[in-house]
mmCIF file of C-alpha atoms in Angstrom:
data_model
loop_
_atom_site.group_PDB
_atom_site.id
_atom_site.type_symbol
_atom_site.label_atom_id
_atom_site.label_comp_id
_atom_site.label_asym_id
_atom_site.label_seq_id
_atom_site.Cartn_x
_atom_site.Cartn_y
_atom_site.Cartn_z
ATOM 1 C CA UNK A 310 9.339 -120.274 -50.156
ATOM 2 C CA UNK A 311 6.868 -118.053 -52.005
ATOM 3 C CA UNK A 312 5.973 -115.899 -48.942
ATOM 4 C CA UNK A 313 9.080 -115.331 -46.816
ATOM 5 C CA UNK A 314 7.200 -113.038 -44.373
ATOM 6 C CA UNK A 315 4.301 -115.362 -43.658
ATOM 7 C CA UNK A 316 5.745 -116.663 -40.377
ATOM 8 C CA UNK A 317 6.473 -113.141 -39.143
ATOM 9 C CA UNK A 318 2.914 -112.069 -39.969
ATOM 10 C CA UNK A 319 1.452 -115.105 -38.213
ATOM 11 C CA UNK A 320 3.618 -114.440 -35.175
ATOM 12 C CA UNK A 321 2.447 -110.823 -34.939
ATOM 13 C CA UNK A 322 -1.166 -111.934 -35.311
ATOM 14 C CA UNK A 323 -0.767 -114.377 -32.432
ATOM 15 C CA UNK A 324 0.692 -111.619 -30.268
ATOM 16 C CA UNK A 325 -2.315 -109.402 -31.008
ATOM 17 C CA UNK A 326 -4.744 -112.199 -30.154
ATOM 18 C CA UNK A 327 -2.932 -112.862 -26.905
ATOM 19 C CA UNK A 328 -3.255 -109.218 -25.957
ATOM 20 C CA UNK A 329 -7.035 -109.098 -26.404
ATOM 21 C CA UNK A 330 -8.005 -110.961 -23.185
ATOM 22 C CA UNK A 331 -5.603 -108.829 -21.184
ATOM 23 C CA UNK A 332 -7.156 -105.622 -22.514
ATOM 24 C CA UNK A 333 -10.690 -106.905 -22.026
ATOM 25 C CA UNK A 334 -9.913 -107.748 -18.416
ATOM 26 C CA UNK A 335 -9.496 -104.063 -17.555
ATOM 27 C CA UNK A 336 -12.941 -102.587 -16.663
ATOM 28 C CA UNK A 337 -13.854 -99.415 -18.514
ATOM 29 C CA UNK A 338 -13.279 -96.129 -16.655
ATOM 30 C CA UNK A 339 -11.643 -97.910 -13.752
ATOM 31 C CA UNK A 340 -8.170 -97.572 -12.317
ATOM 32 C CA UNK A 341 -7.049 -99.527 -9.280
ATOM 33 C CA UNK A 342 -4.595 -96.732 -8.398
ATOM 34 C CA UNK A 343 -7.246 -93.978 -8.587
ATOM 35 C CA UNK A 344 -7.305 -91.877 -5.412
ATOM 36 C CA UNK A 345 -8.409 -88.265 -5.195
ATOM 37 C CA UNK A 346 -8.800 -85.903 -2.242
ATOM 38 C CA UNK A 347 -10.995 -82.846 -2.751
ATOM 39 C CA UNK A 348 -12.347 -80.072 -0.550
ATOM 40 C CA UNK A 349 -16.068 -79.708 -1.205
ATOM 41 C CA UNK A 350 -18.295 -76.645 -0.784
ATOM 42 C CA UNK A 351 -18.966 -77.477 2.864
ATOM 43 C CA UNK A 352 -15.246 -77.263 3.560
ATOM 44 C CA UNK A 353 -14.918 -81.009 4.129
ATOM 45 C CA UNK A 354 -11.861 -82.850 2.810
ATOM 46 C CA UNK A 355 -13.072 -86.017 1.095
ATOM 47 C CA UNK A 356 -10.861 -88.806 -0.238
ATOM 48 C CA UNK A 357 -12.226 -90.955 -3.061
ATOM 49 C CA UNK A 358 -10.694 -94.432 -3.276
ATOM 50 C CA UNK A 359 -11.183 -95.929 -6.725
ATOM 51 C CA UNK A 360 -12.810 -94.312 -9.740
ATOM 52 C CA UNK A 361 -16.552 -93.991 -8.913
ATOM 53 C CA UNK A 362 -18.781 -96.400 -10.848
ATOM 54 C CA UNK A 363 -22.035 -96.126 -8.840
ATOM 55 C CA UNK A 364 -23.011 -92.505 -8.234
ATOM 56 C CA UNK A 365 -26.082 -91.180 -6.420
ATOM 57 C CA UNK A 366 -27.115 -87.548 -6.942
ATOM 58 C CA UNK A 367 -29.114 -85.783 -4.241
ATOM 59 C CA UNK A 368 -30.026 -82.626 -6.201
ATOM 60 C CA UNK A 369 -31.253 -81.748 -9.703
ATOM 61 C CA UNK A 370 -28.316 -79.398 -10.349
ATOM 62 C CA UNK A 371 -25.852 -82.143 -9.374
ATOM 63 C CA UNK A 372 -27.589 -84.561 -11.724
ATOM 64 C CA UNK A 373 -27.276 -82.102 -14.598
ATOM 65 C CA UNK A 374 -23.559 -81.682 -13.915
ATOM 66 C CA UNK A 375 -23.005 -85.446 -13.814
ATOM 67 C CA UNK A 376 -24.821 -86.017 -17.098
ATOM 68 C CA UNK A 377 -23.013 -83.109 -18.733
ATOM 69 C CA UNK A 378 -19.708 -84.762 -17.816
ATOM 70 C CA UNK A 379 -20.774 -87.980 -19.574
ATOM 71 C CA UNK A 380 -21.463 -89.887 -16.359
ATOM 72 C CA UNK A 381 -25.067 -90.834 -17.074
ATOM 73 C CA UNK A 382 -24.314 -94.543 -17.232
ATOM 74 C CA UNK A 383 -22.739 -94.428 -13.769
ATOM 75 C CA UNK A 384 -25.667 -92.705 -12.053
ATOM 76 C CA UNK A 385 -27.681 -95.257 -10.054
ATOM 77 C CA UNK A 386 -29.959 -92.937 -8.069
ATOM 78 C CA UNK A 387 -31.481 -89.432 -8.225
ATOM 79 C CA UNK A 388 -34.189 -87.385 -6.486
ATOM 80 C CA UNK A 389 -37.842 -87.089 -7.492
ATOM 81 C CA UNK A 390 -37.062 -83.642 -8.927
ATOM 82 C CA UNK A 391 -34.194 -84.663 -11.199
ATOM 83 C CA UNK A 392 -35.890 -84.246 -14.582
ATOM 84 C CA UNK A 393 -33.114 -83.091 -16.903
ATOM 85 C CA UNK A 394 -31.812 -84.405 -19.163
ATOM 86 C CA UNK A 395 -34.797 -86.723 -19.878
ATOM 87 C CA UNK A 396 -32.626 -89.778 -19.145
ATOM 88 C CA UNK A 397 -32.485 -88.640 -15.503
ATOM 89 C CA UNK A 398 -36.158 -89.541 -15.111
ATOM 90 C CA UNK A 399 -35.351 -93.196 -15.861
ATOM 91 C CA UNK A 400 -33.051 -93.520 -12.843
ATOM 92 C CA UNK A 401 -34.219 -94.979 -9.488
ATOM 93 C CA UNK A 402 -35.466 -92.345 -7.035
ATOM 94 C CA UNK A 403 -34.117 -91.946 -3.522
ATOM 95 C CA UNK A 404 -36.850 -89.496 -2.446
ATOM 96 C CA UNK A 405 -37.303 -85.746 -2.464
ATOM 97 C CA UNK A 406 -34.681 -83.016 -2.418
ATOM 98 C CA UNK A 407 -34.952 -82.185 1.274
ATOM 99 C CA UNK A 408 -36.445 -85.570 2.193
ATOM 100 C CA UNK A 409 -33.909 -88.052 0.828
ATOM 101 C CA UNK A 410 -34.191 -91.635 2.056
ATOM 102 C CA UNK A 411 -30.878 -92.738 3.526
ATOM 103 C CA UNK A 412 -32.078 -96.353 3.423
ATOM 104 C CA UNK A 413 -32.768 -96.169 -0.320
ATOM 105 C CA UNK A 414 -29.392 -94.576 -0.930
ATOM 106 C CA UNK A 415 -27.531 -97.298 0.978
ATOM 107 C CA UNK A 416 -29.478 -100.017 -0.853
ATOM 108 C CA UNK A 417 -28.076 -98.734 -4.158
ATOM 109 C CA UNK A 418 -24.519 -99.489 -2.931
ATOM 110 C CA UNK A 419 -23.010 -96.207 -4.173
ATOM 111 C CA UNK A 420 -19.295 -95.535 -4.186
ATOM 112 C CA UNK A 421 -19.903 -91.768 -4.475
ATOM 113 C CA UNK A 422 -22.800 -89.581 -3.298
ATOM 114 C CA UNK A 423 -23.047 -86.018 -4.602
ATOM 115 C CA UNK A 424 -25.082 -84.095 -2.043
ATOM 116 C CA UNK A 425 -26.313 -80.512 -1.788
ATOM 117 C CA UNK A 426 -26.708 -77.944 0.962
ATOM 118 C CA UNK A 427 -30.487 -78.268 0.601
ATOM 119 C CA UNK A 428 -30.410 -81.921 1.644
ATOM 120 C CA UNK A 429 -29.776 -80.816 5.210
ATOM 121 C CA UNK A 430 -26.771 -81.360 7.447
ATOM 122 C CA UNK A 431 -28.425 -84.237 9.296
ATOM 123 C CA UNK A 432 -28.829 -86.384 6.165
ATOM 124 C CA UNK A 433 -25.245 -85.769 5.056
ATOM 125 C CA UNK A 434 -23.937 -86.468 8.575
ATOM 126 C CA UNK A 435 -25.853 -89.741 8.738
ATOM 127 C CA UNK A 436 -24.389 -90.852 5.411
ATOM 128 C CA UNK A 437 -20.922 -89.950 6.710
ATOM 129 C CA UNK A 438 -21.438 -92.046 9.841
ATOM 130 C CA UNK A 439 -22.383 -94.980 7.593
ATOM 131 C CA UNK A 440 -18.959 -94.700 5.929
ATOM 132 C CA UNK A 441 -20.351 -93.380 2.657
ATOM 133 C CA UNK A 442 -18.206 -91.203 0.391
ATOM 134 C CA UNK A 443 -20.099 -87.894 0.172
ATOM 135 C CA UNK A 444 -19.184 -84.609 -1.486
ATOM 136 C CA UNK A 445 -21.458 -81.583 -1.003
ATOM 137 C CA UNK A 446 -21.988 -78.882 -3.624
ATOM 138 C CA UNK A 447 -23.306 -75.412 -2.792
ATOM 139 C CA UNK A 448 -22.233 -72.874 -5.439
ATOM 140 C CA UNK A 449 -22.833 -69.281 -4.397
ATOM 141 C CA UNK A 450 -22.586 -67.828 -7.900
ATOM 142 C CA UNK A 451 -21.850 -68.716 -11.525
ATOM 143 C CA UNK A 452 -18.118 -68.917 -10.853
ATOM 144 C CA UNK A 453 -18.991 -71.400 -8.118
ATOM 145 C CA UNK A 454 -20.946 -73.492 -10.633
ATOM 146 C CA UNK A 455 -17.922 -73.644 -12.950
ATOM 147 C CA UNK A 456 -15.691 -74.552 -10.001
ATOM 148 C CA UNK A 457 -18.080 -77.341 -8.982
ATOM 149 C CA UNK A 458 -18.048 -78.767 -12.508
ATOM 150 C CA UNK A 459 -14.249 -78.883 -12.279
ATOM 151 C CA UNK A 460 -14.428 -80.438 -8.798
ATOM 152 C CA UNK A 461 -16.863 -83.180 -9.880
ATOM 153 C CA UNK A 462 -14.743 -83.856 -12.963
ATOM 154 C CA UNK A 463 -11.657 -84.370 -10.801
ATOM 155 C CA UNK A 464 -13.552 -86.509 -8.278
ATOM 156 C CA UNK A 465 -14.893 -88.818 -10.987
ATOM 157 C CA UNK A 466 -11.900 -89.027 -13.320
ATOM 158 C CA UNK A 467 -13.575 -86.964 -16.061
ATOM 159 C CA UNK A 468 -11.211 -83.988 -15.944
ATOM 160 C CA UNK A 469 -11.006 -83.655 -19.722
ATOM 161 C CA UNK A 470 -14.773 -83.404 -20.088
ATOM 162 C CA UNK A 471 -14.916 -80.909 -17.221
ATOM 163 C CA UNK A 472 -12.215 -78.724 -18.751
ATOM 164 C CA UNK A 473 -13.955 -78.776 -22.133
ATOM 165 C CA UNK A 474 -17.324 -77.938 -20.613
ATOM 166 C CA UNK A 475 -16.027 -75.114 -18.414
ATOM 167 C CA UNK A 476 -14.072 -73.599 -21.319
ATOM 168 C CA UNK A 477 -17.204 -73.672 -23.497
ATOM 169 C CA UNK A 478 -19.411 -72.160 -20.781
ATOM 170 C CA UNK A 479 -16.883 -69.427 -19.995
ATOM 171 C CA UNK A 480 -16.641 -68.453 -23.675
ATOM 172 C CA UNK A 481 -20.421 -68.030 -23.786
ATOM 173 C CA UNK A 482 -20.392 -65.984 -20.569
ATOM 174 C CA UNK A 483 -17.678 -63.733 -22.003
ATOM 175 C CA UNK A 484 -19.729 -63.176 -25.168
ATOM 176 C CA UNK A 485 -22.764 -62.063 -23.165
ATOM 177 C CA UNK A 486 -20.711 -59.721 -20.984
ATOM 178 C CA UNK A 487 -19.010 -58.223 -24.033
ATOM 179 C CA UNK A 488 -22.402 -57.398 -25.545
ATOM 180 C CA UNK A 489 -23.583 -55.972 -22.217
ATOM 181 C CA UNK A 490 -20.549 -53.707 -21.910
ATOM 182 C CA UNK A 491 -21.519 -52.011 -25.189
ATOM 183 C CA UNK A 492 -25.014 -51.091 -23.958
ATOM 184 C CA UNK A 493 -25.702 -47.373 -23.558
ATOM 185 C CA UNK A 494 -28.271 -47.888 -20.801
ATOM 186 C CA UNK A 495 -28.932 -50.598 -18.231
ATOM 187 C CA UNK A 496 -32.678 -51.102 -17.731
ATOM 188 C CA UNK A 497 -34.270 -52.083 -14.437
ATOM 189 C CA UNK A 498 -35.053 -55.804 -14.506
ATOM 190 C CA UNK A 499 -37.064 -57.808 -11.961
ATOM 191 C CA UNK A 500 -36.996 -61.574 -11.692
ATOM 192 C CA UNK A 501 -40.359 -62.805 -10.444
ATOM 193 C CA UNK A 502 -40.458 -66.210 -8.760
ATOM 194 C CA UNK A 503 -44.118 -66.054 -7.695
ATOM 195 C CA UNK A 504 -47.018 -63.622 -7.980
ATOM 196 C CA UNK A 505 -49.174 -64.177 -4.875
ATOM 197 C CA UNK A 506 -47.490 -62.934 -2.810
ATOM 198 C CA UNK A 507 -44.960 -61.231 -5.063
ATOM 199 C CA UNK A 508 -41.706 -63.097 -4.560
ATOM 200 C CA UNK A 509 -38.587 -61.652 -6.205
ATOM 201 C CA UNK A 510 -34.858 -62.312 -6.496
ATOM 202 C CA UNK A 511 -32.702 -59.814 -4.635
ATOM 203 C CA UNK A 512 -28.958 -59.466 -4.255
ATOM 204 C CA UNK A 513 -26.850 -62.538 -3.538
ATOM 205 C CA UNK A 514 -28.847 -64.757 -5.905
ATOM 206 C CA UNK A 515 -28.002 -66.413 -9.203
ATOM 207 C CA UNK A 516 -30.739 -64.350 -10.831
ATOM 208 C CA UNK A 517 -29.283 -61.051 -9.602
ATOM 209 C CA UNK A 518 -25.945 -62.034 -11.130
ATOM 210 C CA UNK A 519 -27.597 -63.065 -14.416
ATOM 211 C CA UNK A 520 -29.377 -59.703 -14.697
ATOM 212 C CA UNK A 521 -26.173 -57.751 -14.064
ATOM 213 C CA UNK A 522 -24.016 -59.845 -16.400
ATOM 214 C CA UNK A 523 -26.656 -59.542 -19.144
ATOM 215 C CA UNK A 524 -26.616 -55.737 -18.977
ATOM 216 C CA UNK A 525 -29.509 -54.965 -16.660
ATOM 217 C CA UNK A 526 -29.896 -53.554 -13.157
ATOM 218 C CA UNK A 527 -31.833 -55.583 -10.597
ATOM 219 C CA UNK A 528 -34.917 -53.577 -9.654
ATOM 220 C CA UNK A 529 -34.836 -55.243 -6.236
ATOM 221 C CA UNK A 530 -31.103 -55.227 -5.538
ATOM 222 C CA UNK A 531 -31.893 -53.719 -2.121
ATOM 223 C CA UNK A 532 -33.557 -56.980 -1.062
ATOM 224 C CA UNK A 533 -31.382 -59.767 0.385
ATOM 225 C CA UNK A 534 -31.643 -63.079 -1.437
ATOM 226 C CA UNK A 535 -35.281 -63.981 -2.260
ATOM 227 C CA UNK A 536 -37.902 -61.757 -0.707
ATOM 228 C CA UNK A 537 -41.585 -60.918 -0.784
ATOM 229 C CA UNK A 538 -42.551 -57.391 -1.813
ATOM 230 C CA UNK A 539 -45.837 -55.575 -1.524
ATOM 231 C CA UNK A 540 -47.834 -54.380 -4.506
ATOM 232 C CA UNK A 541 -46.903 -50.833 -3.539
ATOM 233 C CA UNK A 542 -43.172 -51.671 -3.541
ATOM 234 C CA UNK A 543 -43.525 -53.359 -6.926
ATOM 235 C CA UNK A 544 -45.236 -50.334 -8.456
ATOM 236 C CA UNK A 545 -42.694 -47.956 -6.892
ATOM 237 C CA UNK A 546 -39.772 -50.005 -8.267
ATOM 238 C CA UNK A 547 -41.363 -49.712 -11.744
ATOM 239 C CA UNK A 548 -39.144 -52.280 -13.509
ATOM 240 C CA UNK A 549 -38.609 -51.874 -17.256
ATOM 241 C CA UNK A 550 -38.417 -55.629 -17.848
ATOM 242 C CA UNK A 551 -39.888 -58.640 -16.053
ATOM 243 C CA UNK A 552 -38.248 -62.068 -16.221
ATOM 244 C CA UNK A 553 -40.920 -64.437 -14.884
ATOM 245 C CA UNK A 554 -40.562 -68.061 -13.867
ATOM 246 C CA UNK A 555 -42.556 -70.557 -15.890
ATOM 247 C CA UNK A 556 -45.514 -72.506 -14.509
ATOM 248 C CA UNK A 557 -47.354 -72.413 -11.226
ATOM 249 C CA UNK A 558 -46.084 -75.585 -9.624
ATOM 250 C CA UNK A 559 -49.684 -76.831 -9.482
ATOM 251 C CA UNK A 560 -50.395 -77.959 -13.028
ATOM 252 C CA UNK A 561 -51.127 -74.527 -14.521
ATOM 253 C CA UNK A 562 -49.928 -73.234 -17.859
ATOM 254 C CA UNK A 563 -46.273 -72.334 -18.353
ATOM 255 C CA UNK A 564 -47.084 -68.609 -18.510
ATOM 256 C CA UNK A 565 -49.612 -68.605 -15.654
ATOM 257 C CA UNK A 566 -47.539 -66.352 -13.368
ATOM 258 C CA UNK A 567 -46.840 -63.890 -16.175
ATOM 259 C CA UNK A 568 -50.515 -63.753 -17.144
ATOM 260 C CA UNK A 569 -51.522 -63.120 -13.544
ATOM 261 C CA UNK A 570 -49.171 -60.143 -13.380
ATOM 262 C CA UNK A 571 -50.294 -58.750 -16.734
ATOM 263 C CA UNK A 572 -53.960 -59.034 -15.791
ATOM 264 C CA UNK A 573 -53.584 -57.465 -12.351
ATOM 265 C CA UNK A 574 -55.187 -54.007 -12.557
ATOM 266 C CA UNK A 575 -52.862 -52.687 -9.837
ATOM 267 C CA UNK A 576 -49.882 -53.029 -12.194
ATOM 268 C CA UNK A 577 -51.199 -51.578 -15.459
ATOM 269 C CA UNK A 578 -48.831 -48.596 -15.227
ATOM 270 C CA UNK A 579 -45.695 -50.574 -14.402
ATOM 271 C CA UNK A 580 -43.346 -49.927 -17.340
ATOM 272 C CA UNK A 581 -42.627 -53.587 -18.100
ATOM 273 C CA UNK A 582 -46.319 -54.468 -18.240
ATOM 274 C CA UNK A 583 -47.416 -51.294 -20.016
ATOM 275 C CA UNK A 584 -44.771 -51.811 -22.720
ATOM 276 C CA UNK A 585 -45.290 -55.592 -22.962
ATOM 277 C CA UNK A 586 -41.779 -56.418 -21.798
ATOM 278 C CA UNK A 587 -42.712 -59.502 -19.800
ATOM 279 C CA UNK A 588 -40.666 -62.616 -20.575
ATOM 280 C CA UNK A 589 -41.194 -66.168 -19.313
ATOM 281 C CA UNK A 590 -38.147 -68.313 -18.526
ATOM 282 C CA UNK A 591 -37.901 -72.004 -17.640
ATOM 283 C CA UNK A 592 -37.876 -72.042 -13.836
ATOM 284 C CA UNK A 593 -35.635 -75.116 -13.607
ATOM 285 C CA UNK A 594 -33.068 -73.570 -15.920
ATOM 286 C CA UNK A 595 -32.836 -70.244 -14.099
ATOM 287 C CA UNK A 596 -32.991 -71.640 -10.552
ATOM 288 C CA UNK A 597 -30.459 -74.495 -10.714
ATOM 289 C CA UNK A 598 -26.723 -74.153 -10.196
ATOM 290 C CA UNK A 599 -25.769 -76.406 -13.095
ATOM 291 C CA UNK A 600 -24.504 -76.003 -16.677
ATOM 292 C CA UNK A 601 -27.848 -74.671 -17.913
ATOM 293 C CA UNK A 602 -27.412 -71.523 -15.802
ATOM 294 C CA UNK A 603 -25.441 -70.223 -18.807
ATOM 295 C CA UNK A 604 -28.413 -71.008 -21.068
ATOM 296 C CA UNK A 605 -30.469 -68.868 -18.660
ATOM 297 C CA UNK A 606 -27.894 -66.071 -18.882
ATOM 298 C CA UNK A 607 -28.139 -66.044 -22.666
ATOM 299 C CA UNK A 608 -31.948 -65.979 -22.530
ATOM 300 C CA UNK A 609 -32.005 -63.106 -20.020
ATOM 301 C CA UNK A 610 -29.551 -61.201 -22.224
ATOM 302 C CA UNK A 611 -31.704 -61.840 -25.290
ATOM 303 C CA UNK A 612 -34.805 -60.608 -23.459
ATOM 304 C CA UNK A 613 -33.050 -57.428 -22.316
ATOM 305 C CA UNK A 614 -31.753 -56.668 -25.802
ATOM 306 C CA UNK A 615 -35.186 -57.377 -27.267
ATOM 307 C CA UNK A 616 -36.860 -54.976 -24.850
ATOM 308 C CA UNK A 617 -34.207 -52.327 -25.473
ATOM 309 C CA UNK A 618 -34.397 -52.797 -29.238
ATOM 310 C CA UNK A 619 -30.652 -53.334 -29.535
ATOM 311 C CA UNK A 620 -31.028 -56.657 -31.373
ATOM 312 C CA UNK A 621 -27.846 -58.119 -29.899
ATOM 313 C CA UNK A 622 -29.431 -61.496 -29.178
ATOM 314 C CA UNK A 623 -28.542 -63.946 -26.461
ATOM 315 C CA UNK A 624 -24.941 -64.648 -27.329
ATOM 316 C CA UNK A 625 -22.339 -63.871 -29.935
ATOM 317 C CA UNK A 626 -21.580 -67.570 -30.285
ATOM 318 C CA UNK A 627 -24.065 -70.372 -31.022
ATOM 319 C CA UNK A 628 -25.417 -72.307 -28.068
ATOM 320 C CA UNK A 629 -23.177 -75.305 -27.537
ATOM 321 C CA UNK A 630 -24.339 -78.640 -26.198
ATOM 322 C CA UNK A 631 -22.738 -79.841 -23.009
ATOM 323 C CA UNK A 632 -20.534 -82.923 -23.359
ATOM 324 C CA UNK A 633 -22.414 -86.019 -22.319
ATOM 325 C CA UNK A 634 -25.992 -84.843 -22.951
ATOM 326 C CA UNK A 635 -26.300 -85.565 -26.658
ATOM 327 C CA UNK A 636 -22.993 -86.905 -27.898
ATOM 328 C CA UNK A 637 -23.987 -90.475 -28.767
ATOM 329 C CA UNK A 638 -24.752 -89.812 -32.473
ATOM 330 C CA UNK A 639 -21.340 -88.173 -32.844
ATOM 331 C CA UNK A 640 -19.641 -91.098 -31.133
ATOM 332 C CA UNK A 641 -21.449 -93.542 -33.406
ATOM 333 C CA UNK A 642 -20.441 -91.552 -36.478
ATOM 334 C CA UNK A 643 -16.838 -91.510 -35.328
ATOM 335 C CA UNK A 644 -16.879 -95.269 -34.778
ATOM 336 C CA UNK A 645 -18.382 -95.824 -38.236
ATOM 337 C CA UNK A 646 -15.713 -93.615 -39.759
ATOM 338 C CA UNK A 647 -12.989 -95.635 -38.084
ATOM 339 C CA UNK A 648 -14.438 -98.864 -39.448
ATOM 340 C CA UNK A 649 -14.491 -97.424 -42.978
ATOM 341 C CA UNK A 650 -10.935 -96.205 -42.616
ATOM 342 C CA UNK A 651 -9.752 -99.615 -41.420
ATOM 343 C CA UNK A 652 -11.459 -101.320 -44.325
ATOM 344 C CA UNK A 653 -9.777 -98.963 -46.741
ATOM 345 C CA UNK A 654 -6.420 -99.801 -45.188
ATOM 346 C CA UNK A 655 -6.931 -103.511 -45.768
#
């Protein structure tokens, strides 16, 4: 016989073909033995039976975490305010942030609902009584955000993505703090949420933590959480730098709040305004407890260094994309490379 191994080769080929239906029968990202119990930010112990395939997010920050973990294709419902990444806006809406529609949520047949403290205890309780699997996120600080990313990763079977994301975010945080530790002075920084009345971020807020980590001192650290201050208090605080939320919430320009402050004759002698150290930041980025809070940290650090003339920039390392947001081109390239390699092996 000219080809003594032909029967062996044919036999192996048949075995491979027989295995294909068996492999195809296993749904992607699903494991019949998957069962996880987690303790969420409300203190509730929640058991998840089966790897979640239909997820509803009840807060913009939660939506950003889910997408960053590569779970975009499993999200079946979001709130009206979930606008990042852009793909979030293509998902069905279940209502507002504090006005979620329980009926719409149930109609989507979710196997996991990721809620938030802002949804209200009544809405979460009602979902619980309807035998829905609900985990609630309510990070108190940036460490809490990283912990919630890890928690959601474990709850959804995307631990590897969560670990990678948290490691990347922590490295960027460390770079900012290292730059801040080398600063000779720590300027007074105010984060302005609104201008009429003046609404600022005090202690116990994400923004207070961002200012401190970036090398500044919160000009309104004596205020608890978010607070209104009078024009007289603002002038007396005399912040060196203003970090101002973008937009007006009513269709105005992105720098409308900053312009209002700069054009207010009562504040012409405030150091930040007099020295043109007023910086606009994306309000969604700086206000949400999701992965982009680290982007906000880097921007605040960059603004502080710019105002101080230290030229240290936002971060020592380049901004890294979160897994899941923009990885499809890389996946496609990898797949193409595998095809080429296989062809070369033939």
